[in-house]
mmCIF file of C-alpha atoms and ligand atoms in Angstrom:
data_model
loop_
_atom_site.group_PDB
_atom_site.id
_atom_site.type_symbol
_atom_site.label_atom_id
_atom_site.label_comp_id
_atom_site.label_asym_id
_atom_site.label_seq_id
_atom_site.Cartn_x
_atom_site.Cartn_y
_atom_site.Cartn_z
ATOM 1 C CA MET A 1 16.961 13.842 -39.728
ATOM 2 C CA ALA A 2 19.751 12.166 -37.889
ATOM 3 C CA ARG A 3 20.724 15.413 -36.239
ATOM 4 C CA CYS A 4 17.156 16.055 -35.345
ATOM 5 C CA PHE A 5 16.962 12.623 -33.754
ATOM 6 C CA THR A 6 20.093 13.235 -31.786
ATOM 7 C CA PHE A 7 18.748 16.469 -30.594
ATOM 8 C CA LEU A 8 15.534 14.881 -29.442
ATOM 9 C CA LEU A 9 17.424 12.119 -27.750
ATOM 10 C CA SER A 10 19.631 14.473 -25.888
ATOM 11 C CA LEU A 11 16.669 16.536 -24.913
ATOM 12 C CA THR A 12 15.053 13.426 -23.527
ATOM 13 C CA LEU A 13 18.183 12.557 -21.624
ATOM 14 C CA ILE A 14 18.284 16.004 -20.158
ATOM 15 C CA VAL A 15 14.585 16.258 -19.403
ATOM 16 C CA SER A 16 13.898 12.810 -18.077
ATOM 17 C CA PRO A 17 16.013 13.031 -14.872
ATOM 18 C CA LEU A 18 13.851 15.916 -13.806
ATOM 19 C CA PHE A 19 10.923 13.500 -13.840
ATOM 20 C CA ALA A 20 12.778 10.386 -12.982
ATOM 21 C CA GLY A 21 13.015 11.377 -9.338
ATOM 22 C CA GLU A 22 9.311 11.826 -9.166
ATOM 23 C CA LYS A 23 6.636 9.221 -9.692
ATOM 24 C CA GLU A 24 7.614 7.085 -12.685
ATOM 25 C CA GLY A 25 3.982 5.904 -12.913
ATOM 26 C CA THR A 26 3.889 4.067 -9.599
ATOM 27 C CA LEU A 27 1.076 4.050 -7.092
ATOM 28 C CA ASP A 28 2.486 4.844 -3.718
ATOM 29 C CA ILE A 29 0.896 4.050 -0.314
ATOM 30 C CA TYR A 30 2.395 5.573 2.813
ATOM 31 C CA PHE A 31 1.381 4.122 6.172
ATOM 32 C CA ILE A 32 2.275 7.076 8.347
ATOM 33 C CA ASP A 33 3.097 6.353 11.985
ATOM 34 C CA VAL A 34 0.617 8.133 14.288
ATOM 35 C CA GLU A 35 1.267 6.043 17.387
ATOM 36 C CA GLY A 36 -1.743 3.767 17.173
ATOM 37 C CA GLY A 37 -4.063 5.968 15.146
ATOM 38 C CA ALA A 38 -4.324 5.839 11.387
ATOM 39 C CA ALA A 39 -3.148 8.084 8.555
ATOM 40 C CA THR A 40 -2.611 6.538 5.119
ATOM 41 C CA LEU A 41 -1.497 8.584 2.161
ATOM 42 C CA ILE A 42 -2.146 7.269 -1.350
ATOM 43 C CA VAL A 43 -0.514 8.998 -4.305
ATOM 44 C CA THR A 44 -1.655 7.857 -7.729
ATOM 45 C CA PRO A 45 0.501 7.614 -10.859
ATOM 46 C CA THR A 46 -0.694 11.009 -11.959
ATOM 47 C CA GLY A 47 0.098 12.562 -8.530
ATOM 48 C CA GLU A 48 -3.455 12.661 -7.275
ATOM 49 C CA SER A 49 -3.346 12.382 -3.504
ATOM 50 C CA ILE A 50 -5.783 10.719 -1.117
ATOM 51 C CA LEU A 51 -5.266 10.914 2.651
ATOM 52 C CA ILE A 52 -7.372 8.325 4.568
ATOM 53 C CA ASP A 53 -7.564 9.456 8.206
ATOM 54 C CA SER A 54 -5.273 11.937 9.954
ATOM 55 C CA GLY A 55 -4.104 10.573 13.314
ATOM 56 C CA TYR A 56 -4.553 12.088 16.776
ATOM 57 C CA PRO A 57 -5.100 15.827 17.353
ATOM 58 C CA ASP A 58 -3.014 18.178 19.539
ATOM 59 C CA LEU A 59 0.164 16.666 21.044
ATOM 60 C CA ASN A 60 2.063 19.724 19.830
ATOM 61 C CA GLY A 61 1.074 18.801 16.262
ATOM 62 C CA ARG A 62 2.940 15.490 16.386
ATOM 63 C CA ASP A 63 0.649 13.602 13.957
ATOM 64 C CA ARG A 64 -0.149 16.660 11.770
ATOM 65 C CA ASP A 65 3.503 17.262 11.277
ATOM 66 C CA ARG A 66 4.279 13.627 10.449
ATOM 67 C CA ILE A 67 1.564 13.761 7.785
ATOM 68 C CA LEU A 68 2.910 17.024 6.441
ATOM 69 C CA ASP A 69 6.438 15.674 6.370
ATOM 70 C CA THR A 70 5.308 12.595 4.395
ATOM 71 C CA LEU A 71 3.299 14.750 2.020
ATOM 72 C CA LYS A 72 5.910 17.450 1.366
ATOM 73 C CA ASN A 73 9.228 15.724 1.819
ATOM 74 C CA GLN A 74 8.490 12.151 0.693
ATOM 75 C CA ALA A 75 5.611 12.523 -1.781
ATOM 76 C CA LYS A 76 6.780 16.016 -2.837
ATOM 77 C CA LEU A 77 3.295 17.420 -2.832
ATOM 78 C CA ASP A 78 2.076 20.858 -1.676
ATOM 79 C CA HIS A 79 -1.681 20.058 -1.307
ATOM 80 C CA LEU A 80 -4.170 17.187 -0.842
ATOM 81 C CA ASP A 81 -6.681 16.358 -3.456
ATOM 82 C CA HIS A 82 -8.831 14.248 -1.167
ATOM 83 C CA ALA A 83 -9.010 13.907 2.646
ATOM 84 C CA VAL A 84 -11.156 10.968 3.791
ATOM 85 C CA VAL A 85 -12.474 10.198 7.340
ATOM 86 C CA SER A 86 -13.053 6.487 7.828
ATOM 87 C CA HIS A 87 -15.154 7.170 10.937
ATOM 88 C CA TRP A 88 -15.649 9.700 13.678
ATOM 89 C CA HIS A 89 -13.039 8.804 16.227
ATOM 90 C CA LEU A 90 -10.258 11.156 17.178
ATOM 91 C CA ASP A 91 -7.363 8.860 16.137
ATOM 92 C CA HIS A 92 -8.807 9.035 12.645
ATOM 93 C CA TYR A 93 -9.908 12.582 11.981
ATOM 94 C CA GLY A 94 -7.725 14.389 14.574
ATOM 95 C CA ASN A 95 -5.966 16.601 12.012
ATOM 96 C CA HIS A 96 -8.261 17.214 9.135
ATOM 97 C CA ALA A 97 -9.029 20.676 10.339
ATOM 98 C CA SER A 98 -5.530 21.581 11.404
ATOM 99 C CA LEU A 99 -4.033 20.271 8.120
ATOM 100 C CA SER A 100 -6.463 22.418 6.166
ATOM 101 C CA ALA A 101 -5.112 25.523 7.880
ATOM 102 C CA LEU A 102 -1.674 24.732 6.479
ATOM 103 C CA ILE A 103 -2.225 23.158 3.063
ATOM 104 C CA PRO A 104 -5.048 23.292 0.477
ATOM 105 C CA ILE A 105 -7.383 20.320 0.701
ATOM 106 C CA HIS A 106 -9.624 20.137 -2.291
ATOM 107 C CA ASN A 107 -12.168 17.518 -1.387
ATOM 108 C CA PHE A 108 -13.396 16.117 1.962
ATOM 109 C CA TRP A 109 -15.063 12.652 2.116
ATOM 110 C CA ASP A 110 -16.597 10.806 5.008
ATOM 111 C CA ARG A 111 -19.402 8.437 5.912
ATOM 112 C CA GLY A 112 -21.859 11.210 6.631
ATOM 113 C CA ILE A 113 -21.867 13.345 9.758
ATOM 114 C CA PRO A 114 -24.040 12.001 12.616
ATOM 115 C CA ASP A 115 -25.961 14.470 14.787
ATOM 116 C CA ALA A 116 -24.274 13.194 17.922
ATOM 117 C CA LEU A 117 -21.685 10.665 19.007
ATOM 118 C CA GLN A 118 -22.379 8.909 22.317
ATOM 119 C CA GLU A 119 -18.709 8.028 22.912
ATOM 120 C CA ASP A 120 -17.342 11.572 22.478
ATOM 121 C CA LYS A 121 -18.780 14.322 24.682
ATOM 122 C CA ASN A 122 -16.755 16.961 22.750
ATOM 123 C CA PHE A 123 -18.046 15.768 19.335
ATOM 124 C CA ASP A 124 -20.022 19.032 18.785
ATOM 125 C CA THR A 125 -16.929 21.173 18.960
ATOM 126 C CA ARG A 126 -14.707 18.850 17.050
ATOM 127 C CA ILE A 127 -17.240 18.410 14.191
ATOM 128 C CA ALA A 128 -17.723 22.182 14.036
ATOM 129 C CA ASP A 129 -14.008 22.486 13.215
ATOM 130 C CA TYR A 130 -14.323 19.768 10.572
ATOM 131 C CA ARG A 131 -17.338 21.459 9.046
ATOM 132 C CA ALA A 132 -15.465 24.768 8.946
ATOM 133 C CA ALA A 133 -12.413 23.180 7.389
ATOM 134 C CA SER A 134 -14.486 21.481 4.677
ATOM 135 C CA GLN A 135 -16.667 24.618 4.302
ATOM 136 C CA ASN A 136 -19.600 22.351 4.907
ATOM 137 C CA GLU A 137 -18.984 20.603 1.625
ATOM 138 C CA SER A 138 -17.776 17.179 2.682
ATOM 139 C CA LYS A 139 -19.313 14.427 0.607
ATOM 140 C CA ALA A 140 -20.830 11.299 2.166
ATOM 141 C CA LEU A 141 -19.752 7.929 0.798
ATOM 142 C CA THR A 142 -22.060 4.964 0.752
ATOM 143 C CA ALA A 143 -21.392 1.256 0.244
ATOM 144 C CA GLY A 144 -21.261 0.457 -3.472
ATOM 145 C CA ASP A 145 -19.834 3.850 -4.570
ATOM 146 C CA THR A 146 -17.068 3.448 -7.142
ATOM 147 C CA PHE A 147 -14.606 5.876 -8.599
ATOM 148 C CA GLU A 148 -12.363 5.515 -11.599
ATOM 149 C CA LEU A 149 -9.225 7.603 -11.151
ATOM 150 C CA ASP A 150 -6.760 8.947 -13.805
ATOM 151 C CA SER A 151 -3.817 6.581 -13.914
ATOM 152 C CA ASN A 152 -1.803 6.935 -17.113
ATOM 153 C CA GLY A 153 -2.955 3.610 -18.438
ATOM 154 C CA THR A 154 -3.330 0.867 -15.746
ATOM 155 C CA PRO A 155 -6.912 1.056 -14.560
ATOM 156 C CA LEU A 156 -7.249 2.540 -11.060
ATOM 157 C CA LYS A 157 -10.558 2.066 -9.300
ATOM 158 C CA VAL A 158 -11.848 2.713 -5.721
ATOM 159 C CA THR A 159 -14.852 0.865 -4.376
ATOM 160 C CA ILE A 160 -16.514 1.616 -1.064
ATOM 161 C CA VAL A 161 -17.356 -1.813 0.310
ATOM 162 C CA ALA A 162 -18.702 -0.705 3.693
ATOM 163 C CA ALA A 163 -20.079 2.538 5.136
ATOM 164 C CA SER A 164 -22.351 3.408 8.031
ATOM 165 C CA ARG A 165 -22.975 -0.275 8.817
ATOM 166 C CA GLU A 166 -24.162 -0.959 5.251
ATOM 167 C CA VAL A 167 -22.124 -3.222 3.001
ATOM 168 C CA ILE A 168 -21.982 -4.045 -0.681
ATOM 169 C CA GLU A 169 -24.183 -6.779 -2.053
ATOM 170 C CA ASN A 170 -23.111 -10.232 -0.883
ATOM 171 C CA THR A 171 -22.260 -11.620 -4.338
ATOM 172 C CA GLY A 172 -19.170 -13.644 -5.315
ATOM 173 C CA GLU A 173 -17.956 -17.100 -4.485
ATOM 174 C CA ALA A 174 -18.992 -18.765 -1.232
ATOM 175 C CA ASN A 175 -16.769 -17.806 1.617
ATOM 176 C CA PRO A 176 -15.297 -21.179 2.777
ATOM 177 C CA PHE A 177 -14.768 -19.792 6.292
ATOM 178 C CA ALA A 178 -18.378 -18.378 6.714
ATOM 179 C CA SER A 179 -19.430 -21.075 9.141
ATOM 180 C CA GLU A 180 -16.642 -19.970 11.547
ATOM 181 C CA HIS A 181 -18.429 -16.692 12.408
ATOM 182 C CA GLU A 182 -19.202 -16.394 16.028
ATOM 183 C CA PRO A 183 -21.217 -13.175 16.674
ATOM 184 C CA LYS A 184 -20.018 -10.744 19.273
ATOM 185 C CA PRO A 185 -22.294 -8.295 21.199
ATOM 186 C CA VAL A 186 -23.598 -5.457 19.058
ATOM 187 C CA ASP A 187 -21.016 -2.710 18.711
ATOM 188 C CA ASN A 188 -22.823 0.626 19.065
ATOM 189 C CA SER A 189 -19.656 2.685 18.570
ATOM 190 C CA ASP A 190 -18.776 4.413 15.360
ATOM 191 C CA ASN A 191 -16.157 1.758 14.651
ATOM 192 C CA ALA A 192 -18.922 -0.490 13.245
ATOM 193 C CA SER A 193 -19.759 2.335 10.813
ATOM 194 C CA SER A 194 -16.261 2.665 9.293
ATOM 195 C CA LEU A 195 -15.734 3.049 5.621
ATOM 196 C CA GLY A 196 -14.256 0.001 3.905
ATOM 197 C CA ILE A 197 -12.154 1.068 0.908
ATOM 198 C CA LEU A 198 -11.016 -1.304 -1.805
ATOM 199 C CA LEU A 199 -8.420 0.108 -4.204
ATOM 200 C CA GLU A 200 -7.601 -1.816 -7.410
ATOM 201 C CA PHE A 201 -4.684 -0.859 -9.656
ATOM 202 C CA GLY A 202 -4.606 -3.407 -12.521
ATOM 203 C CA ASP A 203 -3.976 -6.733 -10.779
ATOM 204 C CA PHE A 204 -3.010 -5.071 -7.480
ATOM 205 C CA ARG A 205 -5.632 -5.022 -4.760
ATOM 206 C CA PHE A 206 -5.417 -3.010 -1.486
ATOM 207 C CA LEU A 207 -8.054 -3.081 1.309
ATOM 208 C CA CYS A 208 -8.381 -0.620 4.179
ATOM 209 C CA CYS A 209 -11.423 -0.809 6.437
ATOM 210 C CA GLY A 210 -10.682 1.757 9.204
ATOM 211 C CA ASP A 211 -11.841 0.278 12.525
ATOM 212 C CA LEU A 212 -14.667 -1.858 11.164
ATOM 213 C CA THR A 213 -15.735 -4.350 13.804
ATOM 214 C CA TRP A 214 -16.470 -8.030 14.008
ATOM 215 C CA ASN A 215 -20.170 -8.345 13.144
ATOM 216 C CA THR A 216 -20.057 -5.799 10.335
ATOM 217 C CA GLU A 217 -17.083 -7.669 8.906
ATOM 218 C CA ALA A 218 -19.165 -10.811 8.957
ATOM 219 C CA LYS A 219 -22.135 -9.036 7.376
ATOM 220 C CA LEU A 220 -19.836 -8.011 4.563
ATOM 221 C CA MET A 221 -18.173 -11.375 4.055
ATOM 222 C CA THR A 222 -20.846 -14.048 4.669
ATOM 223 C CA PRO A 223 -22.088 -16.285 3.258
ATOM 224 C CA ASN A 224 -20.265 -15.158 0.117
ATOM 225 C CA ASN A 225 -17.008 -13.233 -0.389
ATOM 226 C CA PRO A 226 -17.890 -10.170 -2.498
ATOM 227 C CA ILE A 227 -14.347 -8.648 -2.267
ATOM 228 C CA GLY A 228 -12.232 -11.586 -3.383
ATOM 229 C CA LYS A 229 -8.624 -11.951 -2.375
ATOM 230 C CA ILE A 230 -6.336 -9.045 -1.514
ATOM 231 C CA ASP A 231 -2.666 -8.323 -2.133
ATOM 232 C CA LEU A 232 -2.032 -5.680 0.525
ATOM 233 C CA PHE A 233 -4.265 -5.443 3.628
ATOM 234 C CA MET A 234 -4.143 -2.590 6.114
ATOM 235 C CA VAL A 235 -4.966 -4.660 9.273
ATOM 236 C CA THR A 236 -8.249 -3.375 10.586
ATOM 237 C CA HIS A 237 -8.540 -1.383 13.818
ATOM 238 C CA HIS A 238 -4.844 -1.317 14.643
ATOM 239 C CA GLY A 239 -4.888 -5.070 15.064
ATOM 240 C CA LEU A 240 -7.362 -5.150 17.867
ATOM 241 C CA PRO A 241 -9.308 -8.342 18.465
ATOM 242 C CA ASN A 242 -12.824 -6.926 18.317
ATOM 243 C CA SER A 243 -12.118 -6.480 14.625
ATOM 244 C CA ASN A 244 -10.260 -8.912 12.267
ATOM 245 C CA ASN A 245 -12.890 -11.578 12.385
ATOM 246 C CA PRO A 246 -11.245 -14.713 10.907
ATOM 247 C CA VAL A 247 -14.178 -15.118 8.504
ATOM 248 C CA PHE A 248 -13.171 -11.862 6.946
ATOM 249 C CA VAL A 249 -9.323 -11.998 7.211
ATOM 250 C CA LYS A 250 -9.015 -15.612 6.037
ATOM 251 C CA ALA A 251 -11.305 -15.034 3.101
ATOM 252 C CA ILE A 252 -9.402 -12.031 1.766
ATOM 253 C CA ASP A 253 -6.223 -14.076 2.407
ATOM 254 C CA PRO A 254 -3.728 -11.184 2.121
ATOM 255 C CA VAL A 255 -0.176 -11.633 0.897
ATOM 256 C CA VAL A 256 1.157 -8.612 2.841
ATOM 257 C CA ALA A 257 -0.415 -7.045 5.845
ATOM 258 C CA VAL A 258 0.457 -3.695 7.446
ATOM 259 C CA MET A 259 -0.688 -3.078 10.946
ATOM 260 C CA CYS A 260 -0.969 0.512 12.165
ATOM 261 C CA ASN A 261 -0.623 -0.319 15.851
ATOM 262 C CA GLY A 262 0.955 1.652 18.708
ATOM 263 C CA PRO A 263 3.416 0.526 21.361
ATOM 264 C CA LYS A 264 0.548 -0.398 23.634
ATOM 265 C CA LYS A 265 -2.449 -0.237 21.312
ATOM 266 C CA GLY A 266 -3.474 -3.006 18.964
ATOM 267 C CA GLY A 267 -1.151 -5.698 17.676
ATOM 268 C CA HIS A 268 -3.197 -8.303 19.632
ATOM 269 C CA PRO A 269 -1.925 -11.891 19.667
ATOM 270 C CA ASP A 270 -5.380 -13.168 18.458
ATOM 271 C CA THR A 271 -5.213 -10.860 15.404
ATOM 272 C CA ILE A 272 -1.612 -11.898 14.757
ATOM 273 C CA ALA A 273 -2.656 -15.559 14.971
ATOM 274 C CA THR A 274 -5.522 -14.966 12.530
ATOM 275 C CA LEU A 275 -3.187 -13.333 10.074
ATOM 276 C CA GLY A 276 -0.709 -16.153 10.528
ATOM 277 C CA SER A 277 -3.476 -18.637 9.573
ATOM 278 C CA CYS A 278 -3.947 -16.997 6.193
ATOM 279 C CA LYS A 279 -2.621 -19.353 3.491
ATOM 280 C CA SER A 280 -0.974 -16.657 1.356
ATOM 281 C CA LEU A 281 0.439 -14.281 3.951
ATOM 282 C CA LYS A 282 4.155 -13.723 3.312
ATOM 283 C CA HIS A 283 4.866 -10.766 5.664
ATOM 284 C CA LEU A 284 3.168 -8.845 8.394
ATOM 285 C CA TYR A 285 4.578 -5.362 8.941
ATOM 286 C CA GLN A 286 3.960 -3.595 12.216
ATOM 287 C CA LEU A 287 4.346 0.155 12.703
ATOM 288 C CA HIS A 288 5.303 -0.586 16.270
ATOM 289 C CA ARG A 289 6.710 -3.237 18.411
ATOM 290 C CA ASN A 290 4.033 -4.070 20.967
ATOM 291 C CA VAL A 291 6.035 -3.326 24.108
ATOM 292 C CA THR A 292 3.722 -5.430 26.225
ATOM 293 C CA LEU A 293 4.408 -8.653 24.236
ATOM 294 C CA GLY A 294 7.389 -10.890 23.827
ATOM 295 C CA SER A 295 9.233 -11.018 20.489
ATOM 296 C CA GLU A 296 7.750 -14.429 19.673
ATOM 297 C CA GLU A 297 4.216 -13.038 19.886
ATOM 298 C CA GLN A 298 4.642 -10.485 17.096
ATOM 299 C CA THR A 299 6.183 -10.181 13.643
ATOM 300 C CA PRO A 300 9.995 -10.533 13.393
ATOM 301 C CA ALA A 301 11.956 -7.356 14.293
ATOM 302 C CA ALA A 302 12.937 -6.853 10.617
ATOM 303 C CA TYR A 303 9.325 -6.071 9.857
ATOM 304 C CA ILE A 304 8.713 -3.674 12.684
ATOM 305 C CA ALA A 305 9.135 0.065 11.878
ATOM 306 C CA ASN A 306 9.460 1.418 15.393
ATOM 307 C CA SER A 307 10.700 -0.405 18.474
ATOM 308 C CA GLU A 308 10.753 2.366 21.006
ATOM 309 C CA PRO A 309 7.940 3.590 23.271
ATOM 310 C CA THR A 310 6.073 6.704 22.073
ATOM 311 C CA GLU A 311 8.204 9.042 24.155
ATOM 312 C CA ASN A 312 11.312 8.109 22.115
ATOM 313 C CA CYS A 313 9.667 7.226 18.857
ATOM 314 C CA GLU A 314 10.954 8.610 15.602
ATOM 315 C CA GLY A 315 7.745 7.916 13.784
ATOM 316 C CA ILE A 316 9.034 5.835 10.939
ATOM 317 C CA GLY A 317 6.497 4.794 8.396
ATOM 318 C CA VAL A 318 5.917 1.853 6.001
ATOM 319 C CA LYS A 319 5.717 2.541 2.313
ATOM 320 C CA ALA A 320 4.325 0.347 -0.517
ATOM 321 C CA THR A 321 5.264 1.176 -4.090
ATOM 322 C CA VAL A 322 3.163 -0.476 -6.740
ATOM 323 C CA ALA A 323 4.702 -0.872 -10.226
ATOM 324 C CA ALA A 324 3.189 1.242 -12.975
ATOM 325 C CA ASN A 325 1.565 -1.853 -14.578
ATOM 326 C CA GLY A 326 0.169 -3.073 -11.238
ATOM 327 C CA THR A 327 1.779 -6.548 -11.498
ATOM 328 C CA SER A 328 4.114 -6.205 -8.520
ATOM 329 C CA TYR A 329 4.772 -4.058 -5.491
ATOM 330 C CA GLU A 330 7.526 -3.355 -3.005
ATOM 331 C CA VAL A 331 7.192 -2.660 0.673
ATOM 332 C CA GLN A 332 9.831 -0.909 2.761
ATOM 333 C CA ILE A 333 10.322 0.501 6.270
ATOM 334 C CA GLY A 334 11.285 4.129 6.262
ATOM 335 C CA GLN A 335 12.736 5.854 3.281
ATOM 336 C CA ALA A 336 15.955 3.845 3.155
ATOM 337 C CA GLY A 337 14.710 0.420 4.278
ATOM 338 C CA THR A 338 15.157 -2.843 2.386
ATOM 339 C CA ARG A 339 12.576 -3.141 -0.369
ATOM 340 C CA ASN A 340 10.825 -6.443 -0.377
ATOM 341 C CA LYS A 341 9.108 -7.336 -3.616
ATOM 342 C CA TYR A 342 5.850 -9.229 -4.107
ATOM 343 C CA GLU A 343 3.906 -10.204 -7.186
ATOM 344 C CA SER A 344 0.278 -9.215 -7.430
ATOM 345 C CA ARG A 345 -1.893 -12.199 -7.317
ATOM 346 C CA SER A 346 -4.596 -11.140 -9.772
ATOM 347 C CA SER A 347 -7.126 -13.491 -8.195
ATOM 348 C CA LYS A 348 -10.404 -11.809 -8.907
ATOM 349 C CA HIS A 349 -13.601 -13.155 -7.484
HETATM 350 ZN ZN1 ZN B 1 -8.734 3.727 15.564
#
């Protein structure tokens, strides 16, 4: 028996390093730098992959290649299980079709395909490419949809909180900031139709709402807060001020925020001030230094992934790694950056 045990032990020691370099049960979130667009790759503990948005098209494949590099060289994957489009703007679905020509994509998800898009005169052509890539089998998500994903133990759940201007039922505790809502003119663009995606992994809670704009944010979060508080928040709409309504941001009260801004897009001082007024916020990470603002108007340099203008940008991303039990997470800039650790707040509504 002793010999048998020793054999098993040594086998474990030999085998485990092969797996140790891989996932170790973590949930990984890669905020890929696409210069002011959005592309967020989530890899679950079992290796299931979800790409939310795909950056800008063309540009010699700049954003497509950054996504592929993250997928293949960082996440060590050769396909995508799910490709999601938050809404129909080019900085969000620019590479779904071109990616599908290079890697298998098993499922396409979106908010439903509109017949036309007033703000994009080339929508017909672009959507034809998307339809072809998805073989006309993309699935439309609606507010209230939920998905339980395989996770090796810690429960992993995705909830669609907003889609096509509809929002989940306004249950939950009263939003103490609700009276601060000041409506803006109606936003007829597709931003207002963005998907809002809540991901929960045990106690850890991540929220990503595409480019959802001001009035839809208020519709979702007043008078009650049906989402509760959030650990990690992908700042909405690249940090632009027609999103990030304080009644929304202050109510979710994130501990860590990651802003997918560009050197000259997003990262607005109003949004940064709103984030700064959140009681629990420890750190704001920016994918870019906003080159039009002074250093005192943005997050400290240690939390900025890229400082150069787009022409010289290396496209460094931000990564969050959530522990296998969901109780804590680490955030780092680039593959070798300092890992800052945070505890999940487990404050359910
Ligand atoms: Zn956008």
